[in-house]
Amino acid sequence: MTTIKDVAKLANVSPSTVSRVLADSNRISQPTKERVRKAMEELDYYPNFLARSLITRASRTLGLVLSRPADSAFSNPFFPAILRGISQVTQSRQYNLLLVTTENPVEEEEQCLRMFSEKRVDGLILLTPRTNDLLIRSLTRVNCPFIVVGRATGKGCHSVNNDNIKAAYTAVSHLLSLGHRRIALLNGPESYTFCQDRYLGYCQALEDAGIPVESRLVRHGALTQEDGKKLTTLLLEQSPAPTAIFAVDDVMAFGVYKAASELGLTIPQDLSVVGFNDDPLASMVEPSLTTVKIPIMEMGNAAADMLIQLLEGGAPPPEFILASELVIRASCGKVL
Amino acid sequence: MTTIKDVAKLANVSPSTVSRVLADSNRISQPTKERVRKAMEELDYYPNFLARSLITRASRTLGLVLSRPADSAFSNPFFPAILRGISQVTQSRQYNLLLVTTENPVEEEEQCLRMFSEKRVDGLILLTPRTNDLLIRSLTRVNCPFIVVGRATGKGCHSVNNDNIKAAYTAVSHLLSLGHRRIALLNGPESYTFCQDRYLGYCQALEDAGIPVESRLVRHGALTQEDGKKLTTLLLEQSPAPTAIFAVDDVMAFGVYKAASELGLTIPQDLSVVGFNDDPLASMVEPSLTTVKIPIMEMGNAAADMLIQLLEGGAPPPEFILASELVIRASCGKVL
DNA sequence: TTGTAAGCGTTATCAA
DNA sequence: TTGATAACGCTTACAA
């Protein structure tokens, strides 16, 4: 292992001088810098990051917490997109990205506190927060800097989010404008704030149209195709059945397609569907899926940016909201 | 910051004793252990990982290298699956997972060498190797332990792979058994070894059936829907046109669907399609896609397992091959 | 502009 | 069974 001492010896300077060259200090003469740099190159020297972090008290590493049960966390296209957005920033800002995967909320909290307390990460990015999120409270307690992707409830929180209420409002309004009156909501787990917000938007749109919200038309399940299918079957067995379904996630919407096909219903003639996320395959399915497109990658960018700001003493805004957009395709029809 | 010294003071022992308790050394008396543990708990003590790594010369961190251009690397469902497999193992074996994302081969090599030389990671997992992969050579040169997911060419390499040649052979044989004679291959970039292997299996199957390989029926492109569509259009414009297409990736196969629909061709009546990977949405598209299912998650498990073995002085097998399976759905028809 | 020396929080060596 | 003491490789006063 070649250390700073080896470089110092070869360049005929002291270790501290090498360290200063490493930091490009302006208190080192140009000729010395060059000599030291040549020595570094010759020895193929890389500074030991652990030693440096130990003393600077910064690991330059961000932790990304994947807390949802693995199957839905990984298979949902939301995940690669947000990851890509985050890694773009960490890479360009010379930060590292550590993945923290957990199976349940208890383990999640343990792991996160440990990662931070052990100085492995300088801060964390959390996805899909829940109401009264325990993790958020714990992190605040130990002064761990973090950014939440989604609506965060605690005070002193920093978050990146999209306009879920408005987005859901727009989606449901679209269905209303096509003449639908019995619009069902295929929702995810109630505990997630984004599900609550999309529910709110759904209710507001109906209310503004003078239509009461019927609880029999609102269902909750996991963000999976299976649950989407199962719940759709339940929704359509009712009488009078809904003529349209707004799913809070495209993957669930694909489950609607499955259920409709099994029940012999044709989309959009017999049933209209709107999804959420603009999954790459939303345009592939038959008929192509009308869905809300959110700038997931940009949210990842913003989250990483804000966390780094926080770590470097900046003061990012407490909340950063990105706009979504309804992408109209072929899955919605008019009610005659 | 509470350190080992604070714990030592509170428990009335020396720092080295605390360190031994941390390691659960059997040379410490039970009462002392309990006293020290109580002190740790009271102080909410977490050992500083950087300090520990510095002296033990092990970061207990694996690096996962994402080198393909970001768009295809992240959007392909292969990625979340392999990631999940890897993280399952790192989590249970108490290792960390660092993501190394790069945009091009040059940057890829720089980053990887740096991560290892700076002691940020103990070893690396590489995805989708190319022939004469420069990175593999560099890592070997600096003695960086690594595992390749895919077929690796260098000697001394350890790799996890699936039976690509056989899998492609089976897929094409399936089409042959349905009476197809003009079977096109929709291939990915030639430089990837998995593309070469699937090409080999394709050729062998044709050969064994006494059908010459026509270069006009073999196309290369990116592993994207767009390229799948574009190349399919080119394939089908020819005369005589292929009656079946074997795509080396489901995402490309979805592009075939798009092209067919635009050209007014019905799958499977006018065109048969076989994909690769068993993307979660292969069963969703209409008609559902016949595809080769590979145990991606298990490959991730194996890769992480082997790397950890390597790091802990074990001797994993140089190559570990997992079997794939053809999932027959509705996208292939008989030739009349 | 450069060097000396202390210290970051651990583990490891040796002695008691 | 435990405790001093010296590393690990770096940065950073403080001195020169």
XYZ file of C-alpha atoms (C1' of nucleotides) in Angstrom:
704
model
C 0.000 0.000 0.000
C 1.433 3.345 -0.948
C 0.689 6.094 1.530
C 1.175 9.772 1.793
C 4.567 9.089 3.382
C 5.859 7.242 0.362
C 4.890 10.136 -1.846
C 6.511 12.560 0.597
C 9.742 10.614 0.568
C 9.913 10.404 -3.184
C 9.164 14.092 -3.616
C 11.503 15.077 -0.803
C 8.857 16.908 1.179
C 6.949 16.297 4.384
C 3.668 14.382 4.500
C 1.791 17.553 5.323
C 3.011 19.132 2.133
C 1.650 16.209 0.185
C -1.635 16.574 1.998
C -1.734 20.235 1.041
C -1.053 19.442 -2.568
C -3.895 16.969 -2.421
C -6.166 19.751 -1.242
C -4.626 22.103 -3.818
C -3.749 24.543 -1.063
C -2.569 27.917 -2.312
C 0.169 27.999 0.255
C 2.303 25.560 -1.696
C 4.634 26.771 -4.412
C 3.952 25.746 -7.950
C 7.233 23.856 -8.389
C 6.623 21.836 -5.219
C 3.116 21.027 -6.341
C 4.388 19.733 -9.604
C 7.078 17.661 -7.983
C 4.610 16.129 -5.566
C 2.087 15.415 -8.284
C 4.699 13.691 -10.327
C 5.591 11.522 -7.376
C 1.931 10.652 -6.872
C 1.574 9.625 -10.447
C 4.742 7.616 -10.388
C 3.587 5.694 -7.336
C 0.008 5.455 -8.559
C -1.031 6.963 -5.271
C -4.636 7.186 -4.099
C -5.404 8.773 -0.741
C -7.011 6.448 1.761
C -10.544 7.634 2.006
C -11.212 6.070 5.378
C -8.342 7.899 7.001
C -9.428 11.132 5.432
C -13.056 10.708 6.444
C -12.039 9.823 9.957
C -10.409 13.158 10.435
C -12.609 15.383 8.314
C -15.674 13.787 9.898
C -17.408 13.467 6.566
C -17.839 10.327 4.531
C -19.126 12.131 1.456
C -21.623 9.327 1.202
C -25.377 9.600 0.889
C -27.602 6.733 1.952
C -30.666 5.806 -0.051
C -33.205 3.939 2.020
C -35.299 1.309 0.328
C -37.845 0.435 2.888
C -40.857 -0.861 1.095
C -41.148 -4.615 0.982
C -38.580 -5.618 -1.566
C -40.910 -6.942 -4.199
C -42.810 -3.740 -4.691
C -39.851 -1.453 -4.018
C -37.715 -2.978 -6.695
C -40.222 -3.942 -9.311
C -41.941 -0.605 -9.430
C -40.465 1.561 -12.180
C -40.459 4.468 -9.794
C -37.375 3.064 -8.185
C -34.924 2.941 -11.105
C -35.958 6.429 -12.152
C -35.424 8.007 -8.768
C -32.178 6.123 -8.360
C -30.937 7.381 -11.652
C -31.763 10.945 -10.732
C -29.953 10.646 -7.442
C -26.880 8.978 -8.846
C -26.484 11.613 -11.516
C -26.036 14.201 -8.825
C -23.899 12.166 -6.451
C -21.597 11.334 -9.282
C -21.161 14.864 -10.509
C -20.721 16.228 -7.006
C -18.245 13.529 -6.074
C -20.407 11.915 -3.475
C -20.934 8.213 -2.993
C -24.226 6.446 -2.840
C -24.857 3.694 -0.334
C -27.941 1.555 -0.646
C -29.735 0.698 2.555
C -32.302 -2.008 1.977
C -34.613 -3.219 4.675
C -37.544 -5.555 4.936
C -39.654 -3.873 7.592
C -40.031 -0.586 9.446
C -38.242 -1.766 12.577
C -35.215 -2.950 10.707
C -35.378 0.194 8.610
C -35.012 2.400 11.625
C -32.215 0.345 13.128
C -30.240 0.290 9.916
C -30.581 3.979 9.247
C -29.564 5.031 12.705
C -26.654 2.661 12.566
C -25.432 3.854 9.159
C -25.449 7.400 10.357
C -24.086 6.826 13.846
C -21.301 4.642 12.544
C -20.338 7.492 10.214
C -20.926 5.475 7.096
C -23.219 8.089 5.605
C -23.474 11.824 6.085
C -27.179 11.912 5.402
C -30.115 9.954 4.031
C -32.717 10.100 1.312
C -36.027 8.510 2.240
C -38.659 7.327 -0.182
C -42.425 6.987 0.232
C -42.908 8.344 3.713
C -45.812 7.295 5.873
C -47.849 9.427 8.218
C -46.192 9.822 11.592
C -43.176 8.165 10.123
C -41.156 6.799 13.044
C -37.979 6.933 11.032
C -38.355 10.636 10.408
C -38.731 11.269 14.094
C -35.693 9.184 14.964
C -33.527 10.873 12.388
C -34.563 14.271 13.634
C -33.747 13.220 17.172
C -30.184 12.202 16.338
C -29.680 15.197 14.044
C -29.204 13.121 10.946
C -29.636 15.279 7.832
C -32.187 13.788 5.472
C -34.450 14.545 2.560
C -37.807 12.938 2.057
C -39.114 12.159 -1.391
C -42.805 12.615 -0.884
C -44.851 14.668 1.556
C -43.176 14.752 4.921
C -45.128 15.534 8.024
C -42.590 16.474 10.681
C -41.371 20.039 11.088
C -37.823 20.858 10.164
C -38.194 18.299 7.400
C -36.969 18.893 3.891
C -38.837 17.231 1.105
C -39.166 16.893 -2.639
C -42.575 16.092 -3.918
C -44.877 16.290 -6.859
C -48.287 17.903 -6.836
C -50.210 14.767 -5.949
C -53.486 16.398 -4.993
C -53.616 18.462 -8.122
C -52.481 15.577 -10.291
C -55.220 13.312 -8.983
C -57.711 16.147 -9.358
C -56.741 16.547 -12.993
C -56.912 12.831 -13.670
C -60.372 12.469 -12.175
C -61.572 15.664 -13.842
C -60.564 14.150 -17.149
C -62.826 11.189 -16.478
C -65.614 13.502 -15.361
C -65.323 15.497 -18.553
C -65.890 12.300 -20.498
C -69.185 11.881 -18.710
C -68.209 9.400 -16.033
C -70.086 9.647 -12.767
C -69.192 6.427 -10.990
C -65.426 6.660 -10.772
C -63.582 4.229 -8.555
C -60.267 4.861 -6.840
C -57.727 2.065 -6.746
C -55.514 3.244 -3.968
C -52.291 2.002 -2.369
C -51.636 1.539 1.331
C -53.359 4.236 3.359
C -50.267 4.870 5.413
C -48.337 6.403 2.546
C -48.788 10.128 2.305
C -48.836 10.073 -1.476
C -51.836 7.764 -1.359
C -53.607 10.107 1.012
C -52.913 13.045 -1.260
C -54.132 11.316 -4.365
C -57.243 10.350 -2.463
C -57.742 13.987 -1.534
C -57.464 15.088 -5.142
C -59.934 12.404 -6.121
C -62.433 13.570 -3.535
C -62.076 17.218 -4.434
C -62.668 16.597 -8.104
C -65.820 14.629 -7.380
C -67.011 17.183 -4.876
C -66.493 20.060 -7.297
C -68.597 18.143 -9.759
C -71.314 17.697 -7.199
C -70.790 13.969 -6.894
C -70.618 12.397 -3.444
C -67.663 10.150 -2.684
C -68.861 6.578 -2.264
C -66.689 4.519 0.020
C -67.622 1.354 -1.831
C -65.776 2.777 -4.820
C -62.539 3.366 -2.945
C -60.220 0.421 -2.379
C -56.783 0.037 -0.850
C -54.147 -2.554 -1.622
C -50.488 -3.114 -2.337
C -48.959 -1.377 -5.337
C -48.906 -4.596 -7.314
C -50.578 -5.965 -10.365
C -52.111 -8.760 -8.325
C -53.819 -6.419 -5.907
C -54.888 -4.196 -8.768
C -56.579 -7.128 -10.391
C -58.149 -8.470 -7.228
C -59.588 -5.129 -6.161
C -60.864 -4.363 -9.633
C -62.809 -7.597 -9.643
C -64.372 -6.625 -6.332
C -65.199 -3.156 -7.642
C -66.824 -4.459 -10.798
C -68.880 -7.093 -9.024
C -70.848 -4.324 -7.389
C -73.980 -2.844 -8.710
C -74.108 -0.311 -10.103
C -70.532 -0.878 -11.144
C -68.092 1.965 -11.746
C -67.586 3.025 -15.356
C -64.074 4.266 -14.724
C -61.152 3.469 -12.457
C -58.390 5.798 -11.378
C -55.399 3.797 -10.147
C -52.731 5.546 -8.102
C -50.050 3.496 -9.794
C -49.614 2.150 -13.321
C -48.695 -1.272 -12.054
C -52.088 -1.440 -10.351
C -53.682 -0.150 -13.530
C -52.170 -3.066 -15.397
C -53.991 -5.258 -12.906
C -57.201 -3.516 -13.948
C -56.473 -4.547 -17.527
C -56.062 -8.147 -16.427
C -59.300 -8.144 -14.469
C -61.231 -6.484 -17.282
C -59.989 -9.007 -19.774
C -61.017 -11.894 -17.531
C -64.430 -10.391 -16.991
C -64.875 -9.947 -20.720
C -64.915 -6.168 -20.505
C -63.277 -4.036 -23.154
C -61.242 -0.948 -22.310
C -62.183 1.816 -22.969
C -65.663 0.880 -24.267
C -66.832 -0.854 -21.098
C -64.388 0.615 -18.632
C -62.109 3.647 -18.594
C -58.779 3.577 -16.803
C -56.308 6.217 -15.700
C -52.992 5.325 -14.119
C -50.147 7.134 -12.413
C -46.374 7.317 -13.063
C -46.195 6.892 -16.835
C -44.443 3.581 -16.630
C -42.375 2.946 -19.771
C -44.864 0.245 -20.639
C -47.953 2.405 -20.282
C -47.622 3.175 -23.963
C -47.112 -0.492 -24.782
C -50.227 -2.055 -23.354
C -53.342 -2.395 -25.446
C -55.058 0.035 -25.277
C -52.275 2.415 -24.294
C -52.789 3.782 -20.816
C -53.776 7.336 -19.986
C -51.680 8.223 -16.992
C -50.160 10.981 -14.891
C -46.538 11.567 -15.697
C -44.374 12.800 -12.863
C -40.782 13.962 -13.250
C -39.323 11.177 -11.158
C -35.753 11.570 -12.294
C -35.860 15.286 -11.635
C -37.193 14.583 -8.176
C -34.174 12.375 -7.619
C -31.908 15.162 -8.805
C -33.560 17.622 -6.478
C -33.445 15.290 -3.502
C -29.723 14.650 -3.850
C -29.053 18.323 -4.508
C -30.941 19.394 -1.431
C -29.256 16.838 0.781
C -25.828 17.938 -0.359
C -26.796 21.543 0.250
C -27.861 20.591 3.731
C -24.562 18.829 4.362
C -22.511 21.716 3.080
C -24.163 24.255 5.284
C -26.670 25.571 2.795
C -30.316 26.246 3.486
C -32.469 24.469 0.936
C -36.179 25.233 0.876
C -38.206 23.036 3.198
C -40.332 21.805 0.349
C -39.781 21.553 -3.365
C -42.765 20.636 -5.498
C -42.529 19.494 -9.098
C -45.390 19.604 -11.531
C -46.963 16.555 -13.108
C -48.825 16.202 -16.356
C -51.700 14.066 -17.574
C -50.725 12.025 -20.614
C -53.855 11.199 -22.524
C -53.754 7.935 -24.426
C -56.388 5.409 -25.363
C -57.715 3.919 -22.153
C -60.551 6.346 -21.519
C -63.820 6.562 -23.372
C -66.905 8.723 -23.303
C -69.979 7.659 -21.446
C -72.910 7.611 -23.819
C -19.735 12.075 19.681
C -19.471 9.211 22.087
C -16.416 7.047 21.576
C -14.998 3.878 22.908
C -13.257 5.906 25.596
C -16.499 7.247 26.992
C -17.830 3.748 27.260
C -14.597 2.594 28.882
C -14.769 5.349 31.439
C -18.368 4.654 32.356
C -17.787 0.917 32.617
C -14.539 1.398 34.500
C -12.454 -0.573 32.067
C -9.859 0.214 29.436
C -10.733 1.024 25.827
C -9.228 -2.238 24.694
C -11.629 -4.138 26.874
C -14.519 -2.325 25.285
C -13.132 -3.194 21.884
C -12.977 -6.836 22.887
C -16.541 -6.792 24.102
C -17.496 -5.319 20.766
C -15.861 -8.293 19.065
C -17.422 -10.612 21.630
C -14.004 -11.945 22.492
C -14.068 -15.032 24.699
C -11.236 -13.721 26.768
C -13.476 -11.292 28.597
C -15.392 -12.330 31.672
C -19.150 -12.456 31.528
C -19.679 -9.829 34.249
C -17.344 -7.395 32.504
C -19.112 -7.946 29.220
C -22.429 -7.169 30.773
C -21.140 -4.078 32.479
C -19.634 -2.786 29.247
C -22.735 -3.552 27.223
C -24.849 -1.706 29.715
C -22.578 1.300 29.406
C -22.832 1.140 25.617
C -26.562 1.087 25.766
C -26.690 3.910 28.244
C -24.517 6.088 26.042
C -26.212 4.932 22.842
C -22.783 4.069 21.580
C -22.069 3.074 17.973
C -18.511 2.210 16.955
C -17.030 4.490 14.333
C -16.898 2.418 11.242
C -14.270 4.503 9.527
C -11.812 4.079 12.370
C -12.460 0.381 12.460
C -12.081 -0.045 8.717
C -8.899 1.953 8.748
C -7.180 -0.500 11.010
C -8.818 -3.742 9.939
C -8.207 -2.803 6.317
C -11.662 -3.865 5.303
C -14.578 -1.618 4.530
C -17.114 -4.472 4.404
C -18.519 -2.705 1.404
C -19.213 -4.182 -2.009
C -19.367 -1.952 -5.056
C -21.936 -2.551 -7.767
C -20.877 -1.073 -11.071
C -23.548 0.261 -13.378
C -21.721 0.952 -16.524
C -24.205 0.771 -19.324
C -25.500 4.085 -20.504
C -27.878 5.112 -17.804
C -31.067 4.962 -19.798
C -30.790 1.320 -20.673
C -29.091 0.286 -17.450
C -31.802 1.652 -15.262
C -34.892 1.090 -17.298
C -34.211 -2.518 -18.041
C -35.950 -4.740 -15.499
C -32.807 -6.811 -15.254
C -31.314 -4.156 -13.060
C -33.786 -4.049 -10.170
C -33.835 -7.831 -10.033
C -30.093 -8.255 -9.840
C -29.873 -5.429 -7.349
C -32.430 -7.054 -5.161
C -30.568 -10.342 -5.229
C -27.330 -8.666 -4.298
C -28.765 -6.559 -1.538
C -30.434 -9.540 0.086
C -27.043 -11.090 0.600
C -25.156 -7.961 1.594
C -27.791 -7.217 4.162
C -27.797 -10.645 5.725
C -24.023 -10.880 5.736
C -23.658 -7.398 7.204
C -21.983 -5.908 4.194
C -22.719 -2.552 2.632
C -23.550 -1.886 -0.953
C -22.106 1.089 -2.777
C -23.453 2.033 -6.167
C -20.916 3.084 -8.754
C -22.623 4.629 -11.743
C -20.748 5.748 -14.793
C -21.588 7.049 -18.203
C -18.829 5.562 -20.330
C -16.110 2.898 -20.229
C -13.299 5.343 -19.510
C -15.037 6.871 -16.546
C -16.080 3.411 -15.471
C -12.503 2.253 -15.193
C -11.365 5.386 -13.385
C -14.165 5.209 -10.858
C -13.715 1.553 -10.102
C -9.986 1.784 -9.609
C -10.465 4.800 -7.428
C -13.159 3.224 -5.255
C -10.951 0.254 -4.624
C -7.659 2.078 -4.212
C -9.208 4.590 -1.865
C -10.422 1.657 0.240
C -14.037 2.559 -0.161
C -14.942 -0.926 -1.353
C -13.378 -4.301 -0.736
C -14.475 -5.684 -4.060
C -16.742 -5.131 -7.046
C -19.586 -6.761 -8.891
C -19.626 -6.061 -12.622
C -22.619 -6.405 -14.887
C -22.834 -7.115 -18.606
C -19.183 -7.612 -19.474
C -17.864 -6.961 -22.948
C -15.263 -8.940 -24.818
C -11.746 -7.924 -23.883
C -13.228 -5.876 -21.139
C -10.639 -3.275 -20.188
C -12.065 -2.945 -16.714
C -11.576 -6.629 -15.998
C -7.954 -6.366 -16.971
C -7.366 -3.311 -14.824
C -9.013 -4.858 -11.802
C -6.929 -7.969 -12.170
C -3.805 -5.869 -12.418
C -4.448 -4.061 -9.129
C -5.635 -7.257 -7.430
C -9.124 -5.989 -6.850
C -11.456 -8.895 -6.051
C -14.461 -8.910 -8.336
C -17.266 -11.043 -9.667
C -18.670 -10.718 -13.141
C -22.323 -11.279 -13.836
C -22.193 -12.694 -17.319
C -19.544 -14.554 -19.247
C -16.099 -13.259 -18.373
C -13.194 -13.800 -20.650
C -10.051 -13.201 -18.584
C -8.400 -15.975 -16.605
C -8.567 -15.876 -12.832
C -12.031 -14.361 -13.270
C -14.989 -15.435 -11.231
C -18.380 -15.206 -12.809
C -22.048 -15.950 -12.418
C -23.954 -16.584 -15.570
C -26.967 -18.231 -17.048
C -26.885 -20.732 -19.865
C -27.274 -18.213 -22.664
C -26.302 -20.439 -25.562
C -28.610 -23.205 -24.471
C -31.409 -20.778 -23.658
C -31.248 -19.190 -27.090
C -31.039 -22.621 -28.638
C -34.210 -23.662 -26.843
C -36.035 -20.493 -27.798
C -35.209 -20.819 -31.475
C -35.934 -24.536 -31.426
C -39.378 -23.716 -30.142
C -39.978 -21.514 -33.158
C -38.571 -24.183 -35.475
C -40.903 -26.759 -33.992
C -43.812 -24.519 -34.906
C -42.697 -24.662 -38.514
C -40.818 -21.364 -38.766
C -37.932 -21.317 -41.194
C -37.155 -17.627 -41.546
C -36.380 -16.661 -37.979
C -34.806 -13.285 -37.341
C -32.555 -12.412 -34.434
C -33.007 -9.067 -32.753
C -29.721 -8.735 -30.960
C -28.188 -6.206 -28.600
C -24.753 -4.612 -28.879
C -22.235 -7.082 -30.270
C -19.671 -6.193 -27.667
C -21.635 -7.755 -24.819
C -20.754 -11.367 -24.261
C -24.339 -12.322 -23.498
C -25.355 -11.084 -26.940
C -22.640 -13.143 -28.539
C -23.749 -16.217 -26.652
C -27.373 -15.820 -27.558
C -26.313 -15.371 -31.163
C -24.366 -18.609 -30.903
C -27.372 -20.494 -29.588
C -29.484 -19.031 -32.378
C -27.004 -20.183 -35.013
C -26.666 -23.648 -33.562
C -30.387 -24.214 -33.473
C -30.744 -23.191 -37.111
C -27.752 -25.233 -38.109
C -29.046 -28.330 -36.380
C -32.264 -27.866 -38.317
C -30.322 -27.612 -41.543
C -31.169 -23.950 -42.054
C -28.393 -21.559 -43.048
C -27.982 -18.402 -40.987
C -28.871 -15.373 -43.098
C -27.064 -12.246 -42.058
C -29.925 -10.115 -43.350
C -32.043 -11.636 -40.577
C -29.659 -10.703 -37.783
C -29.744 -7.149 -36.458
C -27.963 -5.361 -33.651
C -29.160 -2.398 -31.633
C -29.509 -0.960 -28.166
C -31.589 -2.882 -25.646
C -34.446 -0.441 -25.981
C -37.974 -0.485 -27.232
C -37.127 2.134 -29.834
C -34.358 0.110 -31.379
C -36.481 -3.008 -31.207
C -39.157 -1.260 -33.173
C -36.812 0.318 -35.681
C -34.948 -2.882 -36.435
C -38.148 -4.885 -36.700
C -39.429 -2.510 -39.334
C -36.221 -3.006 -41.288
C -36.488 -6.772 -40.920
C -40.065 -6.900 -42.078
C -39.490 -4.665 -45.055
C -37.342 -7.345 -46.590
C -38.558 -10.027 -48.897
C -39.066 -12.719 -48.056
C -39.775 -11.399 -44.611
C -39.120 -13.429 -41.472
C -42.108 -15.191 -39.943
C -40.651 -15.099 -36.465
C -38.387 -12.886 -34.396
C -36.273 -13.884 -31.437
C -35.345 -10.832 -29.393
C -32.517 -11.096 -26.877
C -34.393 -8.833 -24.496
C -38.067 -8.405 -23.666
C -37.839 -4.667 -23.941
C -36.743 -5.076 -27.537
C -39.543 -7.593 -28.027
C -42.009 -4.936 -26.928
C -40.598 -2.837 -29.727
C -41.450 -5.689 -32.093
C -45.045 -5.456 -30.900
C -45.092 -1.749 -31.661
C -43.670 -2.214 -35.127
C -46.048 -5.061 -35.920
C -49.029 -3.019 -34.844
C -47.963 -0.108 -37.018
C -47.437 -2.378 -39.980
C -50.852 -3.913 -39.459
C -49.476 -7.326 -38.605
C -51.095 -9.468 -35.950
C -49.056 -11.445 -33.443
C -48.957 -14.460 -33.507
C -50.919 -15.009 -36.725
C -48.629 -12.933 -38.954
C -45.534 -12.879 -36.823
C -44.236 -14.955 -33.926
C -42.135 -13.394 -31.194
C -39.933 -14.784 -28.434
C -38.277 -12.536 -25.868
C -35.745 -12.891 -23.099
C -35.802 -12.086 -19.359
C -39.447 -12.626 -18.489
C -40.063 -8.995 -17.698
C -42.933 -8.619 -15.215
C -44.950 -7.138 -18.050
C -44.345 -9.957 -20.507
C -47.510 -11.525 -19.195
C -49.372 -8.223 -19.461
C -48.937 -7.364 -23.104
C -51.428 -8.552 -25.677
C -50.704 -11.251 -26.708
C -48.668 -12.334 -23.716
C -45.039 -12.819 -24.611
C -43.287 -16.154 -24.831
C -39.906 -15.550 -23.280
C -36.870 -17.066 -21.622
C -36.973 -16.724 -17.887
C -33.633 -16.452 -16.160
C -33.171 -16.516 -12.398
C -31.861 -12.982 -12.181
C -32.357 -12.536 -8.491
C -30.598 -15.814 -7.782
C -27.731 -14.679 -9.951
C -27.495 -11.574 -7.794
C -27.470 -13.756 -4.697
C -24.726 -15.921 -6.128
C -22.620 -12.966 -7.251
C -22.677 -11.359 -3.821
C -22.082 -14.674 -2.120
C -19.080 -15.445 -4.279
C -17.573 -12.024 -3.800
C -17.880 -12.279 -0.049
C -16.309 -15.730 -0.174
C -13.457 -14.271 -2.157
C -12.997 -11.507 0.376
C -13.062 -13.848 3.303
C -10.397 -16.115 1.940
C -12.665 -18.739 0.428
C -12.280 -20.264 -2.987
C -15.512 -19.946 -4.929
C -15.795 -21.797 -8.226
C -14.536 -19.794 -11.197
C -17.865 -20.045 -12.900
C -21.378 -20.592 -11.663
C -24.047 -21.232 -14.262
C -27.756 -21.042 -13.542
C -30.388 -22.639 -15.686
C -33.040 -20.741 -17.596
C -36.437 -21.832 -18.740
C -38.636 -21.072 -21.722
C -42.001 -19.697 -20.657
C -44.478 -20.399 -23.406
C -47.276 -17.891 -23.707
C -49.295 -16.600 -26.618
C -46.912 -14.795 -28.943
C -45.925 -17.712 -31.141
C -48.049 -19.406 -33.761
C -47.714 -22.306 -36.144
C -46.713 -21.753 -39.716
C -49.340 -23.243 -41.986
C 6.265 28.336 1.855
C 7.228 24.189 4.445
C 7.910 20.933 8.526
C 6.773 18.943 13.208
C 3.667 16.830 15.954
C -0.747 15.846 17.693
C -4.882 13.536 17.040
C -9.236 11.311 14.537
C -11.480 6.354 16.982
C -10.507 2.136 16.415
C -7.810 -2.621 16.780
C -3.607 -5.290 17.785
C 0.564 -6.354 20.264
C 2.623 -7.195 24.240
C 2.933 -7.329 28.936
C 0.941 -7.895 33.428
C -8.771 -11.742 32.148
C -7.326 -7.031 31.538
C -4.443 -2.718 30.477
C -0.764 0.259 28.204
C 0.857 1.514 24.028
C 1.531 1.616 19.315
C -0.215 1.616 15.079
C -3.821 2.597 10.723
C -3.168 6.997 7.020
C -4.625 11.135 6.997
C -5.385 16.518 8.264
C -4.330 20.496 10.854
C -2.655 23.606 14.352
C 1.506 25.591 15.447
C 6.289 26.523 14.569
C 9.904 27.722 11.757
